Tab-separated table of C-alpha atoms in Angstrom:
chain	number	residue	atom	x	y	z
S	170	MET	CA	0.000	0.000	0.000
S	171	LYS	CA	1.387	3.366	-1.084
S	172	TYR	CA	-1.647	5.639	-1.186
S	173	CYS	CA	-4.660	6.157	1.071
S	174	SER	CA	-7.690	4.374	-0.396
S	175	GLN	CA	-9.963	6.983	1.205
S	176	CYS	CA	-8.341	10.249	0.068
S	177	GLY	CA	-5.518	9.350	-2.353
S	178	GLU	CA	-2.660	10.909	-0.353
S	179	SER	CA	0.621	9.052	0.254
S	180	VAL	CA	0.456	6.932	3.391
S	181	GLU	CA	3.106	6.753	6.076
S	182	ILE	CA	4.110	3.896	8.354
S	183	GLY	CA	3.759	4.378	12.096
S	184	ILE	CA	2.335	2.977	15.306
S	185	PRO	CA	-1.067	4.533	16.066
S	186	PRO	CA	-1.813	5.712	19.633
S	187	GLY	CA	-2.894	2.762	21.813
S	188	ASP	CA	-1.586	0.252	19.279
S	189	ASN	CA	1.659	-1.717	19.341
S	190	ARG	CA	2.123	-2.527	15.666
S	191	GLU	CA	3.169	-0.567	12.615
S	192	ARG	CA	0.270	0.366	10.335
S	193	HIS	CA	-0.206	2.346	7.174
S	194	ILE	CA	-1.535	5.720	8.326
S	195	CYS	CA	-2.772	8.586	6.165
S	196	PRO	CA	-1.298	11.902	7.379
S	197	ALA	CA	-3.981	13.830	5.454
S	198	CYS	CA	-7.280	12.221	6.510
S	199	GLY	CA	-6.045	10.168	9.491
S	200	THR	CA	-7.313	6.810	8.257
S	201	ILE	CA	-5.459	3.832	9.711
S	202	HIS	CA	-5.261	0.990	7.204
S	203	TYR	CA	-5.247	-2.463	8.794
S	204	HIS	CA	-4.120	-5.542	6.870
S	205	ASN	CA	-5.373	-8.892	8.061
S	206	PRO	CA	-5.092	-12.528	7.002
S	207	ARG	CA	-7.408	-13.733	4.285
S	208	ILE	CA	-9.372	-16.967	4.337
S	209	ILE	CA	-8.973	-19.693	1.719
S	210	ALA	CA	-11.947	-22.064	1.891
S	211	GLY	CA	-12.232	-25.365	0.102
S	212	CYS	CA	-13.146	-29.028	0.226
S	213	LEU	CA	-11.614	-32.447	0.261
S	214	PRO	CA	-14.318	-34.145	-1.829
S	215	VAL	CA	-14.601	-37.896	-1.253
S	216	TYR	CA	-16.362	-40.501	-3.357
S	217	GLY	CA	-16.027	-43.996	-1.907
S	218	ASP	CA	-12.306	-44.691	-1.511
S	219	ARG	CA	-11.303	-41.890	-3.882
S	220	VAL	CA	-10.660	-38.158	-3.446
S	221	LEU	CA	-11.154	-35.431	-6.024
S	222	LEU	CA	-8.241	-33.315	-7.229
S	223	CYS	CA	-8.105	-30.494	-9.776
S	224	LYS	CA	-5.234	-29.701	-12.135
S	225	ARG	CA	-4.792	-25.934	-11.981
S	226	ALA	CA	-5.537	-23.948	-15.155
S	227	ILE	CA	-4.286	-20.694	-13.611
S	228	GLU	CA	-1.140	-19.397	-11.987
S	229	PRO	CA	0.367	-19.882	-9.489
S	230	ARG	CA	1.289	-23.540	-9.975
S	231	LEU	CA	-0.488	-23.950	-13.304
S	232	GLY	CA	-0.592	-27.624	-14.295
S	233	TYR	CA	-0.200	-28.944	-10.744
S	234	TRP	CA	-2.853	-30.788	-8.752
S	235	THR	CA	-4.731	-29.320	-5.829
S	236	LEU	CA	-7.948	-29.485	-3.821
S	237	PRO	CA	-10.739	-27.133	-4.908
S	238	ALA	CA	-10.288	-24.013	-2.748
S	239	GLY	CA	-10.068	-20.258	-3.059
S	240	PHE	CA	-10.542	-16.905	-1.382
S	241	MET	CA	-13.687	-16.541	0.692
S	242	GLU	CA	-15.828	-13.650	-0.563
S	243	ASN	CA	-17.628	-10.990	1.443
S	244	GLY	CA	-21.243	-11.875	2.252
S	245	GLU	CA	-20.872	-15.658	2.365
S	246	SER	CA	-20.278	-18.209	5.121
S	247	THR	CA	-17.154	-20.357	5.307
S	248	GLU	CA	-19.162	-23.428	4.254
S	249	ASP	CA	-20.791	-21.580	1.363
S	250	ALA	CA	-17.355	-20.434	0.230
S	251	ALA	CA	-16.021	-24.009	0.326
S	252	ARG	CA	-19.006	-25.328	-1.651
S	253	ARG	CA	-18.829	-22.472	-4.180
S	254	GLU	CA	-15.137	-22.983	-4.849
S	255	THR	CA	-15.723	-26.715	-5.331
S	256	LEU	CA	-18.542	-26.038	-7.777
S	257	GLU	CA	-16.510	-23.425	-9.676
S	258	GLU	CA	-13.330	-25.449	-9.935
S	259	ALA	CA	-14.608	-29.014	-10.226
S	260	CYS	CA	-18.236	-28.549	-11.347
S	261	THR	CA	-19.417	-30.820	-8.552
S	262	GLU	CA	-21.910	-30.300	-5.736
S	263	VAL	CA	-20.749	-31.749	-2.450
S	264	GLU	CA	-22.243	-32.359	0.974
S	265	ILE	CA	-20.040	-30.890	3.663
S	266	GLN	CA	-19.247	-33.265	6.526
S	267	SER	CA	-16.975	-31.339	8.886
S	268	LEU	CA	-14.191	-28.808	9.081
S	269	TYR	CA	-11.082	-30.954	8.771
S	270	THR	CA	-7.993	-28.707	8.616
S	271	LEU	CA	-7.424	-25.141	9.743
S	272	THR	CA	-4.028	-24.072	8.453
S	273	SER	CA	-2.411	-20.779	9.406
S	274	ILE	CA	0.001	-19.941	6.577
S	275	LEU	CA	2.067	-17.343	8.372
S	276	HIS	CA	4.342	-16.042	5.610
S	277	VAL	CA	1.522	-15.202	3.211
S	278	ASN	CA	-1.077	-14.146	5.803
S	279	GLN	CA	-3.665	-16.744	4.881
S	280	VAL	CA	-5.881	-19.091	6.879
S	281	GLN	CA	-6.850	-22.149	4.882
S	282	MET	CA	-9.996	-24.034	5.897
S	283	ILE	CA	-10.586	-27.405	4.238
S	284	TYR	CA	-13.898	-29.191	4.780
S	285	LEU	CA	-14.328	-32.942	4.414
S	286	ALA	CA	-17.132	-33.348	1.895
S	287	GLU	CA	-18.997	-36.238	0.358
S	288	MET	CA	-19.799	-36.458	-3.323
S	289	PRO	CA	-23.289	-37.968	-3.701
S	290	GLU	CA	-22.467	-38.713	-7.360
S	291	PRO	CA	-19.141	-39.163	-9.204
S	292	SER	CA	-20.111	-36.219	-11.360
S	293	PHE	CA	-17.490	-33.533	-12.061
S	294	ALA	CA	-15.831	-31.712	-14.946
S	295	PRO	CA	-12.977	-29.362	-15.851
S	296	SER	CA	-13.682	-25.638	-15.667
S	297	GLU	CA	-12.072	-22.298	-16.468
S	298	GLU	CA	-9.936	-22.811	-13.376
S	299	SER	CA	-9.101	-26.517	-13.805
S	300	LEU	CA	-7.515	-28.248	-16.817
S	301	GLU	CA	-8.523	-31.676	-15.475
S	302	VAL	CA	-10.555	-32.981	-12.567
S	303	GLU	CA	-10.106	-36.557	-11.427
S	304	LEU	CA	-10.862	-39.017	-8.620
S	305	PHE	CA	-7.748	-40.636	-7.147
S	306	ARG	CA	-7.222	-43.665	-4.943
S	307	GLU	CA	-4.537	-43.232	-2.285
S	308	GLU	CA	-1.973	-45.203	-4.295
S	309	ASP	CA	-2.566	-43.037	-7.368
S	310	ILE	CA	-2.212	-39.570	-5.781
S	311	PRO	CA	0.325	-37.570	-7.844
S	312	TRP	CA	2.414	-36.668	-4.770
S	313	ASP	CA	5.221	-35.160	-6.857
S	314	GLN	CA	2.827	-32.990	-8.843
S	315	LEU	CA	0.873	-31.347	-6.036
S	316	ALA	CA	0.535	-27.565	-6.229
S	317	PHE	CA	1.052	-26.649	-2.569
S	318	GLU	CA	2.675	-28.083	0.561
S	319	THR	CA	-0.504	-27.303	2.513
S	320	ILE	CA	-2.490	-29.566	0.177
S	321	ARG	CA	0.079	-32.353	0.561
S	322	LYS	CA	-0.342	-32.025	4.323
S	323	VAL	CA	-4.138	-32.215	4.181
S	324	LEU	CA	-4.018	-35.331	2.001
S	325	SER	CA	-1.381	-37.029	4.201
S	326	LEU	CA	-3.436	-36.357	7.324
S	327	TYR	CA	-6.571	-37.614	5.612
S	328	PHE	CA	-5.161	-40.964	4.542
S	329	GLU	CA	-3.693	-41.427	7.999
S	330	ASP	CA	-6.976	-40.582	9.734
S	331	ARG	CA	-8.957	-42.713	7.299
S	332	LYS	CA	-7.372	-45.854	8.720
S	333	LYS	CA	-9.107	-45.101	12.016
S	334	GLN	CA	-12.200	-43.590	10.396
S	335	HIS	CA	-11.815	-40.627	12.736
S	336	PHE	CA	-11.357	-37.138	11.325
S	337	PRO	CA	-10.812	-34.613	14.127
S	338	LEU	CA	-10.260	-30.961	13.270
S	339	ARG	CA	-6.538	-30.482	12.780
S	340	HIS	CA	-4.722	-27.209	13.356
S	341	VAL	CA	-1.739	-26.854	11.061
S	342	GLU	CA	0.824	-24.064	11.092
S	343	ILE	CA	3.305	-23.369	8.311
S	344	ASP	CA	5.798	-20.605	7.607
S	345	SER	CA	8.446	-20.090	4.962
S	346	ASN	CA	10.641	-22.718	6.659
S	347	GLY	CA	7.981	-25.428	6.480
S	348	PHE	CA	5.530	-26.940	8.915
S	349	ASN	CA	5.718	-26.035	12.558
S	350	THR	CA	2.939	-28.155	13.923
S	351	ALA	CA	-0.114	-30.236	13.134
S	352	ARG	CA	-2.097	-30.216	16.333
S	353	VAL	CA	-5.295	-31.938	17.216
S	354	HIS	CA	-7.114	-30.784	20.310
S	355	ASP	CA	-9.535	-33.592	21.034
J	198	MET	CA	-12.388	2.479	-1.196
J	199	LYS	CA	-12.174	5.525	-3.444
J	200	TYR	CA	-8.549	5.629	-4.546
J	201	CYS	CA	-6.071	3.000	-5.735
J	202	SER	CA	-3.710	2.112	-2.890
J	203	GLN	CA	-0.975	1.331	-5.424
J	204	CYS	CA	-1.000	4.473	-7.607
J	205	GLY	CA	-3.413	6.949	-5.981
J	206	GLU	CA	-5.814	7.268	-8.944
J	207	SER	CA	-9.608	7.100	-8.500
J	208	VAL	CA	-10.860	3.517	-8.698
J	209	GLU	CA	-13.868	2.334	-10.689
J	210	ILE	CA	-16.269	-0.509	-10.017
J	211	GLY	CA	-16.483	-3.287	-12.581
J	212	ILE	CA	-16.335	-7.031	-13.143
J	213	PRO	CA	-12.813	-8.111	-14.154
J	214	PRO	CA	-12.400	-10.564	-17.072
J	215	GLY	CA	-12.928	-14.147	-15.877
J	216	ASP	CA	-14.584	-12.960	-12.667
J	217	ASN	CA	-18.285	-12.791	-11.786
J	218	ARG	CA	-18.290	-10.167	-9.043
J	219	GLU	CA	-17.903	-6.426	-8.940
J	220	ARG	CA	-14.495	-5.277	-7.737
J	221	HIS	CA	-12.702	-2.002	-7.293
J	222	ILE	CA	-10.460	-1.677	-10.342
J	223	CYS	CA	-7.847	0.995	-11.033
J	224	PRO	CA	-8.163	2.291	-14.596
J	225	ALA	CA	-4.659	3.765	-14.405
J	226	CYS	CA	-2.465	0.893	-13.182
J	227	GLY	CA	-4.931	-2.000	-13.637
J	228	THR	CA	-4.800	-3.227	-10.042
J	229	ILE	CA	-7.876	-5.180	-8.959
J	230	HIS	CA	-8.646	-4.599	-5.275
J	231	TYR	CA	-10.252	-7.574	-3.549
J	232	HIS	CA	-12.060	-7.228	-0.227
J	233	ASN	CA	-12.415	-10.326	1.910
J	234	PRO	CA	-13.838	-11.243	5.311
J	235	ARG	CA	-11.655	-10.582	8.328
J	236	ILE	CA	-11.093	-13.006	11.181
J	237	ILE	CA	-11.982	-12.198	14.781
J	238	ALA	CA	-10.208	-14.644	17.088
J	239	GLY	CA	-10.845	-15.037	20.780
J	240	CYS	CA	-11.405	-17.318	23.732
J	241	LEU	CA	-14.093	-18.494	26.075
J	242	PRO	CA	-11.875	-18.737	29.168
J	243	VAL	CA	-13.147	-21.192	31.772
J	244	TYR	CA	-12.117	-21.540	35.417
J	245	GLY	CA	-14.026	-24.274	37.205
J	246	ASP	CA	-17.728	-23.552	36.776
J	247	ARG	CA	-17.135	-19.907	35.828
J	248	VAL	CA	-16.388	-18.136	32.540
J	249	LEU	CA	-14.421	-14.946	32.049
J	250	LEU	CA	-16.017	-11.847	30.567
J	251	CYS	CA	-14.590	-8.389	29.869
J	252	LYS	CA	-16.436	-5.072	30.100
J	253	ARG	CA	-15.445	-3.131	27.000
J	254	ALA	CA	-13.400	0.041	27.501
J	255	ILE	CA	-13.608	0.959	23.815
J	256	GLU	CA	-16.274	1.541	21.201
J	257	PRO	CA	-18.309	-0.060	19.808
J	258	ARG	CA	-20.441	-1.182	22.764
J	259	LEU	CA	-18.324	0.522	25.419
J	260	GLY	CA	-19.435	-0.610	28.881
J	261	TYR	CA	-20.975	-3.881	27.706
J	262	TRP	CA	-19.659	-7.349	28.466
J	263	THR	CA	-17.966	-9.603	25.945
J	264	LEU	CA	-15.519	-12.449	25.498
J	265	PRO	CA	-11.890	-11.465	24.867
J	266	ALA	CA	-11.547	-11.409	21.060
J	267	GLY	CA	-10.274	-9.178	18.289
J	268	PHE	CA	-8.908	-8.970	14.773
J	269	MET	CA	-6.329	-11.581	13.863
J	270	GLU	CA	-3.063	-9.947	12.776
J	271	ASN	CA	-0.811	-10.838	9.861
J	272	GLY	CA	1.973	-13.259	10.770
J	273	GLU	CA	0.207	-15.136	13.556
J	274	SER	CA	-1.839	-18.338	13.779
J	275	THR	CA	-5.516	-18.390	14.729
J	276	GLU	CA	-4.658	-19.878	18.135
J	277	ASP	CA	-1.910	-17.311	18.747
J	278	ALA	CA	-4.379	-14.557	17.877
J	279	ALA	CA	-6.947	-15.936	20.332
J	280	ARG	CA	-4.348	-16.202	23.119
J	281	ARG	CA	-2.937	-12.739	22.380
J	282	GLU	CA	-6.353	-11.072	22.466
J	283	THR	CA	-7.131	-12.806	25.758
J	284	LEU	CA	-3.855	-11.630	27.246
J	285	GLU	CA	-4.327	-8.061	25.954
J	286	GLU	CA	-7.936	-7.680	27.067
J	287	ALA	CA	-8.044	-9.736	30.261
J	288	CYS	CA	-4.368	-10.000	31.278
J	289	THR	CA	-4.689	-13.751	31.599
J	290	GLU	CA	-2.788	-16.617	29.988
J	291	VAL	CA	-5.035	-19.465	28.917
J	292	GLU	CA	-4.566	-22.986	27.626
J	293	ILE	CA	-6.531	-23.521	24.452
J	294	GLN	CA	-8.693	-26.645	24.450
J	295	SER	CA	-10.497	-26.658	21.104
J	296	LEU	CA	-12.104	-24.484	18.455
J	297	TYR	CA	-15.669	-24.161	19.702
J	298	THR	CA	-17.601	-21.742	17.464
J	299	LEU	CA	-16.989	-20.605	13.901
J	300	THR	CA	-19.422	-17.785	13.185
J	301	SER	CA	-19.832	-16.259	9.739
J	302	ILE	CA	-21.145	-12.729	10.319
J	303	LEU	CA	-22.400	-12.040	6.815
J	304	HIS	CA	-23.425	-8.377	7.036
J	305	VAL	CA	-20.088	-7.154	8.361
J	306	ASN	CA	-17.832	-9.606	6.512
J	307	GLN	CA	-16.289	-11.170	9.567
J	308	VAL	CA	-15.560	-14.732	10.622
J	309	GLN	CA	-15.448	-15.098	14.383
J	310	MET	CA	-13.495	-18.017	15.859
J	311	ILE	CA	-13.902	-18.658	19.570
J	312	TYR	CA	-11.689	-21.216	21.289
J	313	LEU	CA	-12.631	-22.990	24.486
J	314	ALA	CA	-9.754	-22.292	26.862
J	315	GLU	CA	-8.837	-23.258	30.383
J	316	MET	CA	-7.474	-20.813	32.919
J	317	PRO	CA	-4.808	-22.586	34.996
J	318	GLU	CA	-5.125	-19.819	37.590
J	319	PRO	CA	-7.935	-17.361	38.414
J	320	SER	CA	-5.545	-14.567	37.605
J	321	PHE	CA	-6.768	-11.679	35.433
J	322	ALA	CA	-7.031	-7.893	35.412
J	323	PRO	CA	-8.562	-4.944	33.567
J	324	SER	CA	-6.559	-3.458	30.700
J	325	GLU	CA	-6.603	-0.557	28.270
J	326	GLU	CA	-9.332	-2.411	26.408
J	327	SER	CA	-11.397	-3.632	29.388
J	328	LEU	CA	-12.900	-1.585	32.224
J	329	GLU	CA	-13.547	-4.713	34.278
J	330	VAL	CA	-12.764	-8.399	33.963
J	331	GLU	CA	-14.735	-10.923	35.958
J	332	LEU	CA	-15.507	-14.628	36.334
J	333	PHE	CA	-19.243	-15.412	36.111
J	334	ARG	CA	-21.288	-18.455	37.053
J	335	GLU	CA	-24.070	-19.295	34.588
J	336	GLU	CA	-26.745	-17.749	36.826
J	337	ASP	CA	-24.786	-14.499	37.094
J	338	ILE	CA	-24.117	-13.866	33.386
J	339	PRO	CA	-25.257	-10.288	32.573
J	340	TRP	CA	-27.412	-11.433	29.633
J	341	ASP	CA	-28.973	-7.994	29.152
J	342	GLN	CA	-25.604	-6.262	29.122
J	343	LEU	CA	-23.760	-8.358	26.556
J	344	ALA	CA	-22.002	-6.426	23.799
J	345	PHE	CA	-22.830	-8.609	20.797
J	346	GLU	CA	-25.449	-11.143	19.724
J	347	THR	CA	-22.671	-13.460	18.565
J	348	ILE	CA	-21.270	-13.552	22.098
J	349	ARG	CA	-24.709	-14.276	23.545
J	350	LYS	CA	-24.939	-17.202	21.113
J	351	VAL	CA	-21.542	-18.608	22.089
J	352	LEU	CA	-22.408	-18.445	25.797
J	353	SER	CA	-25.854	-20.027	25.271
J	354	LEU	CA	-24.348	-22.883	23.289
J	355	TYR	CA	-21.654	-23.362	25.902
J	356	PHE	CA	-23.978	-23.697	28.883
J	357	GLU	CA	-26.156	-26.080	26.876
J	358	ASP	CA	-23.200	-28.224	25.812
J	359	ARG	CA	-21.741	-28.155	29.303
J	360	LYS	CA	-24.636	-30.254	30.578
J	361	LYS	CA	-23.406	-33.077	28.323
J	362	GLN	CA	-19.728	-32.207	28.756
J	363	HIS	CA	-19.410	-32.403	24.975
J	364	PHE	CA	-18.249	-29.355	23.018
J	365	PRO	CA	-18.335	-30.060	19.292
J	366	LEU	CA	-17.277	-27.350	16.853
J	367	ARG	CA	-20.390	-25.329	16.051
J	368	HIS	CA	-20.914	-23.450	12.817
J	369	VAL	CA	-23.045	-20.366	13.343
J	370	GLU	CA	-24.323	-18.022	10.652
J	371	ILE	CA	-25.767	-14.579	11.305
J	372	ASP	CA	-26.848	-11.698	9.078
J	373	SER	CA	-28.551	-8.381	9.773
J	374	ASN	CA	-31.856	-10.221	10.365
J	375	GLY	CA	-30.421	-12.453	13.085
J	376	PHE	CA	-29.230	-16.021	13.263
J	377	ASN	CA	-29.771	-18.327	10.333
J	378	THR	CA	-28.310	-21.499	11.723
J	379	ALA	CA	-26.173	-23.083	14.384
J	380	ARG	CA	-24.990	-26.285	12.839
J	381	VAL	CA	-22.927	-29.040	14.274
J	382	HIS	CA	-21.438	-31.541	11.876
J	383	ASP	CA	-20.418	-34.415	14.081
């Protein structure tokens, strides 16, 4: 941020009164501009013993496989966002089961929420955002062609938890050095 | 938003190519400005049969009671944000137990995450953000002096769930007309 989005003047960096962090502050109109983490919502769609992955049609990581997920929009719930992204990227309507992973991605200021979701039908298709969409058994997951480390983590946790048929909410934390933790509270 | 935060020109509203929603777009430098929900993270601190509430020292709802919670900052995890807010507002260090409520507040574009947390000691104090901090038994909760409907919902759910000693993650959805749902997936 270089300019104030309210009045167009150049912003300065400083710590506002009563605060303890540096913010972008407008010296002209006084607006303090806060920057906060954004939410990525998505699903891990399951059909029988297979999970649905999408091959990305857009950068970053074009051509690599991922779970359907994207930025939550204003005016929707986290579950609606997860369902919408799954519909947009994989052309499939899922039934959400539970929140499965909550990943704080510290170095890019994102919080990724992945819901376990059932596919009532094995019906899906490529889209503007996905070159291919496909159901994979565990042994067929393209581990070396996954788009993001966070997605690799979600899939690893899932196949591990599937052995026990118990899918507790997992808190994951990652920074630019890799994973810090994958906690489960229950 | 009126001006581009990258170049200072006046922004326009339009639907970018490949998108289906109106965004703020800069006609000068081409930047598309996305606006996404912000995360409020906090705790429901418990000591024995009592829960900790804070009387707000700042607007909005100055003088009303709430749970310690606030905007998640860049560079921290959701749990760190919840612990930090609890320390800042109630001067108490808690041990997080589990994510308890995930509330999508549609009309203000916020996602509120409240963690159940244990207080190892009944040690707490007012702060710059709280006029008073106090432990309340269920029968003493100041229901008519709570700051926010979302907080009332969290407390109601908690005292209900406490009877069964089972605290599943609850998805809550609220808009300007009130609560739509309080779902539990497990």
